[in-house]
mmCIF file of C-alpha atoms and ligand atoms in Angstrom:
data_model
loop_
_atom_site.group_PDB
_atom_site.id
_atom_site.type_symbol
_atom_site.label_atom_id
_atom_site.label_comp_id
_atom_site.label_asym_id
_atom_site.label_seq_id
_atom_site.Cartn_x
_atom_site.Cartn_y
_atom_site.Cartn_z
ATOM 1 C CA MET A 1 27.162 -101.400 10.073
ATOM 2 C CA HIS A 2 29.371 -101.991 13.108
ATOM 3 C CA PRO A 3 28.006 -105.155 14.830
ATOM 4 C CA ALA A 4 28.280 -103.598 18.294
ATOM 5 C CA PHE A 5 25.391 -101.242 17.463
ATOM 6 C CA GLU A 6 22.928 -104.079 16.832
ATOM 7 C CA GLY A 7 20.012 -103.713 19.249
ATOM 8 C CA MET A 8 20.914 -100.140 20.214
ATOM 9 C CA ARG A 9 17.726 -98.506 18.865
ATOM 10 C CA GLU A 10 15.422 -101.325 17.683
ATOM 11 C CA PRO A 11 13.659 -102.028 21.058
ATOM 12 C CA TYR A 12 12.789 -98.328 21.477
ATOM 13 C CA PHE A 13 10.997 -97.689 18.164
ATOM 14 C CA LYS A 14 8.117 -95.214 18.653
ATOM 15 C CA GLU A 15 5.454 -95.362 15.897
ATOM 16 C CA GLU A 16 4.152 -91.850 16.803
ATOM 17 C CA PHE A 17 7.665 -90.398 16.401
ATOM 18 C CA PHE A 18 8.045 -92.142 13.027
ATOM 19 C CA TYR A 19 4.627 -90.840 11.880
ATOM 20 C CA ALA A 20 5.437 -87.244 12.912
ATOM 21 C CA TRP A 21 8.826 -87.389 11.101
ATOM 22 C CA GLN A 22 7.295 -88.940 7.928
ATOM 23 C CA ASN A 23 4.594 -86.278 7.744
ATOM 24 C CA GLY A 24 6.562 -83.163 8.690
ATOM 25 C CA LYS A 25 4.839 -82.760 12.085
ATOM 26 C CA THR A 26 7.762 -82.849 14.543
ATOM 27 C CA GLY A 27 7.382 -79.223 15.664
ATOM 28 C CA TYR A 28 10.857 -78.305 14.327
ATOM 29 C CA PRO A 29 10.104 -76.037 11.342
ATOM 30 C CA LEU A 30 13.122 -76.768 9.147
ATOM 31 C CA ILE A 31 12.833 -80.533 9.677
ATOM 32 C CA ASP A 32 9.128 -80.399 8.766
ATOM 33 C CA ALA A 33 9.621 -78.045 5.799
ATOM 34 C CA CYS A 34 12.337 -80.344 4.387
ATOM 35 C CA MET A 35 10.152 -83.437 4.721
ATOM 36 C CA ARG A 36 7.119 -81.747 3.140
ATOM 37 C CA SER A 37 9.290 -80.350 0.349
ATOM 38 C CA LEU A 38 10.589 -83.871 -0.252
ATOM 39 C CA HIS A 39 7.012 -85.182 -0.531
ATOM 40 C CA GLN A 40 6.271 -82.530 -3.149
ATOM 41 C CA ASN A 41 9.557 -82.450 -5.087
ATOM 42 C CA GLY A 42 11.329 -85.823 -4.593
ATOM 43 C CA TRP A 43 14.712 -84.128 -4.082
ATOM 44 C CA ILE A 44 16.578 -82.224 -1.395
ATOM 45 C CA THR A 45 20.202 -81.185 -0.793
ATOM 46 C CA PHE A 46 22.853 -83.421 0.795
ATOM 47 C CA ARG A 47 22.980 -81.401 4.023
ATOM 48 C CA MET A 48 19.206 -81.488 4.498
ATOM 49 C CA ARG A 49 19.155 -85.260 3.811
ATOM 50 C CA ALA A 50 21.832 -85.703 6.464
ATOM 51 C CA MET A 51 19.893 -83.471 8.886
ATOM 52 C CA LEU A 52 16.621 -85.432 8.396
ATOM 53 C CA VAL A 53 18.426 -88.708 9.115
ATOM 54 C CA SER A 54 20.377 -87.282 12.051
ATOM 55 C CA PHE A 55 17.129 -85.981 13.595
ATOM 56 C CA ALA A 56 15.330 -89.322 13.123
ATOM 57 C CA SER A 57 18.304 -91.296 14.472
ATOM 58 C CA TYR A 58 19.491 -89.170 17.400
ATOM 59 C CA HIS A 59 16.506 -87.045 18.453
ATOM 60 C CA LEU A 60 13.772 -89.645 17.791
ATOM 61 C CA TRP A 61 16.055 -92.651 18.341
ATOM 62 C CA LEU A 62 14.519 -94.406 15.281
ATOM 63 C CA ASP A 63 16.429 -97.342 13.773
ATOM 64 C CA TRP A 64 17.838 -96.592 10.284
ATOM 65 C CA ARG A 65 16.325 -99.817 8.895
ATOM 66 C CA LYS A 66 12.870 -98.261 9.415
ATOM 67 C CA THR A 67 13.675 -94.776 8.159
ATOM 68 C CA ALA A 68 15.911 -95.593 5.148
ATOM 69 C CA PRO A 69 13.221 -97.331 3.027
ATOM 70 C CA PHE A 70 10.835 -94.421 3.625
ATOM 71 C CA LEU A 71 13.248 -91.794 2.264
ATOM 72 C CA ALA A 72 14.215 -94.204 -0.528
ATOM 73 C CA GLN A 73 10.594 -94.035 -1.708
ATOM 74 C CA LEU A 74 10.735 -90.203 -1.736
ATOM 75 C CA PHE A 75 14.179 -89.719 -3.368
ATOM 76 C CA THR A 76 13.824 -89.426 -7.156
ATOM 77 C CA ASP A 77 17.534 -90.275 -7.374
ATOM 78 C CA TYR A 78 17.297 -93.248 -4.976
ATOM 79 C CA GLU A 79 20.509 -95.244 -5.378
ATOM 80 C CA PRO A 80 20.932 -98.112 -2.889
ATOM 81 C CA GLY A 81 24.729 -98.015 -3.214
ATOM 82 C CA ILE A 82 24.786 -94.457 -1.876
ATOM 83 C CA HIS A 83 21.604 -94.401 0.212
ATOM 84 C CA TYR A 84 22.322 -97.167 2.719
ATOM 85 C CA SER A 85 25.956 -96.294 3.358
ATOM 86 C CA GLN A 86 24.903 -92.675 3.907
ATOM 87 C CA PHE A 87 22.129 -93.792 6.286
ATOM 88 C CA GLN A 88 24.510 -95.881 8.359
ATOM 89 C CA MET A 89 27.060 -93.028 8.454
ATOM 90 C CA GLN A 90 24.521 -90.325 9.372
ATOM 91 C CA SER A 91 22.895 -92.516 12.062
ATOM 92 C CA GLY A 92 26.297 -93.237 13.654
ATOM 93 C CA VAL A 93 26.321 -97.051 13.365
ATOM 94 C CA THR A 94 29.503 -97.585 11.331
ATOM 95 C CA GLY A 95 31.938 -96.972 14.178
ATOM 96 C CA ILE A 96 34.343 -95.435 11.644
ATOM 97 C CA ASN A 97 32.660 -92.075 10.904
ATOM 98 C CA ALA A 98 32.432 -88.978 13.074
ATOM 99 C CA ILE A 99 29.125 -88.724 14.979
ATOM 100 C CA ARG A 100 27.286 -85.577 13.797
ATOM 101 C CA MET A 101 24.101 -84.601 15.597
ATOM 102 C CA TYR A 102 22.549 -81.691 13.708
ATOM 103 C CA ASN A 103 20.937 -78.985 15.817
ATOM 104 C CA PRO A 104 17.623 -78.396 13.939
ATOM 105 C CA ILE A 105 17.273 -74.855 15.346
ATOM 106 C CA LYS A 106 20.822 -73.776 14.411
ATOM 107 C CA GLN A 107 20.429 -75.337 10.945
ATOM 108 C CA SER A 108 17.209 -73.393 10.528
ATOM 109 C CA GLN A 109 18.806 -70.088 11.591
ATOM 110 C CA ASP A 110 21.887 -70.712 9.394
ATOM 111 C CA HIS A 111 20.200 -71.963 6.223
ATOM 112 C CA ASP A 112 16.793 -70.280 6.185
ATOM 113 C CA PRO A 113 17.325 -67.119 8.270
ATOM 114 C CA GLN A 114 14.115 -65.323 7.103
ATOM 115 C CA GLY A 115 12.106 -68.539 7.080
ATOM 116 C CA LYS A 116 11.279 -68.239 3.346
ATOM 117 C CA PHE A 117 11.675 -71.990 2.733
ATOM 118 C CA ILE A 118 9.851 -72.811 5.992
ATOM 119 C CA ARG A 119 6.859 -70.595 5.159
ATOM 120 C CA ARG A 120 6.649 -72.012 1.633
ATOM 121 C CA TYR A 121 6.188 -75.569 2.900
ATOM 122 C CA LEU A 122 4.550 -74.830 6.268
ATOM 123 C CA PRO A 123 1.726 -72.405 5.381
ATOM 124 C CA GLU A 124 0.433 -72.737 8.970
ATOM 125 C CA LEU A 125 3.498 -70.686 10.033
ATOM 126 C CA GLY A 126 2.793 -68.034 7.376
ATOM 127 C CA LYS A 127 1.938 -65.306 9.890
ATOM 128 C CA VAL A 128 4.610 -66.151 12.486
ATOM 129 C CA PRO A 129 6.974 -63.161 12.962
ATOM 130 C CA ASP A 130 10.590 -63.679 11.851
ATOM 131 C CA GLU A 131 11.958 -63.717 15.401
ATOM 132 C CA PHE A 132 9.847 -66.796 16.200
ATOM 133 C CA ILE A 133 9.993 -68.657 12.850
ATOM 134 C CA HIS A 134 12.769 -71.047 14.011
ATOM 135 C CA GLU A 135 11.197 -71.641 17.465
ATOM 136 C CA PRO A 136 7.441 -70.946 17.113
ATOM 137 C CA TRP A 137 6.731 -72.639 20.460
ATOM 138 C CA LEU A 138 8.345 -69.621 22.184
ATOM 139 C CA MET A 139 5.341 -67.539 21.052
ATOM 140 C CA GLN A 140 3.158 -69.663 23.321
ATOM 141 C CA ASP A 141 0.318 -68.920 20.933
ATOM 142 C CA SER A 142 -2.138 -71.725 21.639
ATOM 143 C CA ALA A 143 -4.038 -70.776 18.445
ATOM 144 C CA LEU A 144 -1.030 -71.777 16.320
ATOM 145 C CA ASN A 145 -2.111 -74.814 14.264
ATOM 146 C CA TYR A 146 1.409 -76.331 14.537
ATOM 147 C CA PRO A 147 2.671 -78.999 16.972
ATOM 148 C CA PRO A 148 5.041 -78.214 19.857
ATOM 149 C CA PRO A 149 8.547 -79.782 19.516
ATOM 150 C CA ILE A 150 8.157 -83.572 19.702
ATOM 151 C CA VAL A 151 11.342 -83.892 21.794
ATOM 152 C CA ASP A 152 13.627 -81.444 23.626
ATOM 153 C CA HIS A 153 16.766 -80.971 21.517
ATOM 154 C CA THR A 154 19.263 -80.832 24.398
ATOM 155 C CA ILE A 155 17.794 -83.788 26.306
ATOM 156 C CA ALA A 156 17.576 -85.941 23.166
ATOM 157 C CA VAL A 157 21.169 -85.247 22.103
ATOM 158 C CA LYS A 158 22.431 -85.944 25.616
ATOM 159 C CA HIS A 159 20.631 -89.303 25.654
ATOM 160 C CA ALA A 160 21.962 -90.214 22.178
ATOM 161 C CA ARG A 161 25.570 -89.378 23.099
ATOM 162 C CA ALA A 162 25.328 -91.466 26.295
ATOM 163 C CA GLU A 163 23.865 -94.490 24.484
ATOM 164 C CA ILE A 164 26.453 -94.429 21.686
ATOM 165 C CA ALA A 165 29.275 -94.067 24.221
ATOM 166 C CA LYS A 166 27.849 -97.028 26.174
ATOM 167 C CA PHE A 167 27.656 -99.271 23.092
ATOM 168 C CA SER A 168 31.133 -98.180 21.935
ATOM 169 C CA LYS A 169 32.601 -99.427 25.216
ATOM 170 C CA GLN A 170 31.567 -103.037 24.533
ATOM 171 C CA GLU A 171 34.263 -105.690 24.507
ATOM 172 C CA GLY A 172 35.800 -106.262 21.044
ATOM 173 C CA PHE A 173 34.531 -102.882 19.750
ATOM 174 C CA ILE A 174 37.961 -101.674 18.609
ATOM 175 C CA GLN A 175 38.830 -104.956 16.863
ATOM 176 C CA GLN A 176 35.458 -104.935 15.077
ATOM 177 C CA THR A 177 36.050 -101.297 14.074
ATOM 178 C CA LYS A 178 39.338 -102.348 12.463
ATOM 179 C CA GLU A 179 37.460 -105.060 10.525
ATOM 180 C CA VAL A 180 34.793 -102.570 9.315
ATOM 181 C CA LYS A 181 37.544 -100.150 8.275
ATOM 182 C CA GLU A 182 39.548 -102.882 6.528
ATOM 183 C CA LYS A 183 36.470 -104.014 4.625
ATOM 184 C CA LEU A 184 34.796 -100.730 3.734
ATOM 185 C CA SER A 185 36.590 -97.481 4.429
ATOM 186 C CA SER A 186 38.035 -95.419 1.578
ATOM 187 C CA ARG A 187 41.697 -96.066 0.758
ATOM 188 C CA ARG A 188 42.002 -92.663 -0.953
ATOM 189 C CA LYS A 189 44.243 -90.045 0.713
ATOM 190 C CA LYS A 190 41.999 -87.197 1.897
ATOM 191 C CA LYS A 191 42.876 -84.160 -0.262
ATOM 192 C CA SER A 192 43.353 -81.149 2.035
ATOM 193 C CA PRO A 193 40.579 -78.677 1.110
ATOM 194 C CA LYS A 194 41.895 -75.702 -0.945
ATOM 195 C CA LYS A 195 42.517 -72.523 1.130
ATOM 196 C CA GLY A 196 39.495 -70.176 1.403
ATOM 197 C CA LYS A 197 35.955 -71.511 0.723
ATOM 198 C CA LYS A 198 35.511 -75.024 2.225
ATOM 199 C CA PRO A 199 33.524 -77.339 -0.153
ATOM 200 C CA ASP A 200 30.115 -77.694 1.557
ATOM 201 C CA GLN A 201 29.552 -81.415 1.114
ATOM 202 C CA LEU A 202 32.879 -82.504 2.581
ATOM 203 C CA SER A 203 32.842 -80.454 5.755
ATOM 204 C CA PHE A 204 30.461 -80.884 8.662
ATOM 205 C CA ASP A 205 30.934 -77.597 10.530
ATOM 206 C CA ILE A 206 27.365 -77.842 11.858
HETATM 207 C C1 FAD B 301 21.028 -89.864 4.076
HETATM 208 C C2 FAD B 301 21.450 -89.636 2.645
HETATM 209 C C3 FAD B 301 20.893 -90.426 1.644
HETATM 210 C C4 FAD B 301 21.310 -90.245 0.316
HETATM 211 N N1 FAD B 301 20.723 -91.017 -0.649
HETATM 212 C C5 FAD B 301 21.118 -90.847 -1.949
HETATM 213 C C6 FAD B 301 20.516 -91.616 -3.006
HETATM 214 O O1 FAD B 301 19.662 -92.478 -2.761
HETATM 215 N N2 FAD B 301 20.935 -91.373 -4.303
HETATM 216 C C7 FAD B 301 21.901 -90.439 -4.582
HETATM 217 O O2 FAD B 301 22.245 -90.265 -5.757
HETATM 218 N N3 FAD B 301 22.500 -89.719 -3.616
HETATM 219 C C8 FAD B 301 22.118 -89.884 -2.318
HETATM 220 N N4 FAD B 301 22.717 -89.112 -1.340
HETATM 221 C C9 FAD B 301 23.868 -88.281 -1.703
HETATM 222 C C10 FAD B 301 23.566 -86.856 -2.113
HETATM 223 O O3 FAD B 301 22.758 -86.240 -1.194
HETATM 224 C C11 FAD B 301 22.940 -86.770 -3.501
HETATM 225 O O4 FAD B 301 23.695 -87.495 -4.417
HETATM 226 C C12 FAD B 301 22.877 -85.334 -4.013
HETATM 227 O O5 FAD B 301 22.301 -84.507 -3.072
HETATM 228 C C13 FAD B 301 22.073 -85.358 -5.273
HETATM 229 O O6 FAD B 301 21.943 -84.063 -5.752
HETATM 230 P P1 FAD B 301 22.623 -83.656 -7.131
HETATM 231 O O7 FAD B 301 22.274 -84.668 -8.131
HETATM 232 O O8 FAD B 301 22.254 -82.210 -7.343
HETATM 233 O O9 FAD B 301 24.107 -83.814 -6.723
HETATM 234 P P2 FAD B 301 25.382 -82.967 -7.092
HETATM 235 O O10 FAD B 301 25.857 -82.369 -5.832
HETATM 236 O O11 FAD B 301 25.164 -82.114 -8.304
HETATM 237 O O12 FAD B 301 26.374 -84.189 -7.463
HETATM 238 C C14 FAD B 301 26.322 -84.793 -8.762
HETATM 239 C C15 FAD B 301 26.227 -86.287 -8.645
HETATM 240 O O13 FAD B 301 27.264 -86.807 -7.817
HETATM 241 C C16 FAD B 301 26.785 -87.905 -7.067
HETATM 242 N N5 FAD B 301 26.873 -87.580 -5.634
HETATM 243 C C17 FAD B 301 26.725 -86.374 -5.060
HETATM 244 N N6 FAD B 301 26.901 -86.459 -3.740
HETATM 245 C C18 FAD B 301 27.175 -87.753 -3.471
HETATM 246 C C19 FAD B 301 27.474 -88.468 -2.284
HETATM 247 N N7 FAD B 301 27.531 -87.898 -1.073
HETATM 248 N N8 FAD B 301 27.721 -89.773 -2.374
HETATM 249 C C20 FAD B 301 27.718 -90.377 -3.556
HETATM 250 N N9 FAD B 301 27.431 -89.776 -4.720
HETATM 251 C C21 FAD B 301 27.156 -88.467 -4.678
HETATM 252 C C22 FAD B 301 25.337 -88.091 -7.384
HETATM 253 O O14 FAD B 301 25.211 -89.054 -8.377
HETATM 254 C C23 FAD B 301 24.957 -86.720 -7.920
HETATM 255 O O15 FAD B 301 23.902 -86.777 -8.817
HETATM 256 C C24 FAD B 301 22.310 -89.271 -0.001
HETATM 257 C C25 FAD B 301 22.844 -88.470 1.019
HETATM 258 C C26 FAD B 301 22.418 -88.644 2.326
HETATM 259 C C27 FAD B 301 22.980 -87.783 3.401
#
């Protein structure tokens, strides 16, 4: 963790946001389907793990020290050596990794276009037509037993970018970044990905 990010999220922790994220009730179908699938199966792909953490960190502004232990309890393959470094990277507090804020609607359209995965884990959206499965709130069907989006995606991402920029402008930030890099970042030369199909886990074209 880059010391400049201490105190960035902690004072703003919202218990109701944490509860909705933990229980797959954020109103964003793919986020909720992933969390409920995790409760049932104890495993999920790298990209969906990164998306769940990105959403909790940037959209809900939840501190990683609250969210990391919760997913650790759900991950069958919980490995502290991987888990915590990934959490700090995906929540943007290392100062040495690119900031990636996943768009939960685009991820949903890209990775579950017909909503098969969503409908399997969110039976309450079983009858929602395909064109609304990624944004059920657009149906404005008050009878839908599913919460509206807990935060507005665009507003939340804008706020997160502004806060991170503000904290990155603190005095000594660059020197501290050098120290984090010196201490922790990989010394290996990045292999340029082979032409053609980009390996999924290494690229973040979200
Ligand atoms: C927020 C977050 C938390 C994570 N927490 C964990 C965790 O607690 N335990 C864990 O094993 N992985 C963790 N990962 C890394 C990765 O998601 C899992 O290793 C992978 O999805 C496990 O599936 P698999 O066994 O099918 O992996 P495969 O893709 O088949 O890879 C085989 C093995 O390689 C290792 N591996 C794969 N990806 C990574 C990676 N990014 N970093 C380090 N080792 C990797 C794992 O041991 C994995 O079992 C996390 C990723 C994120 C984004």
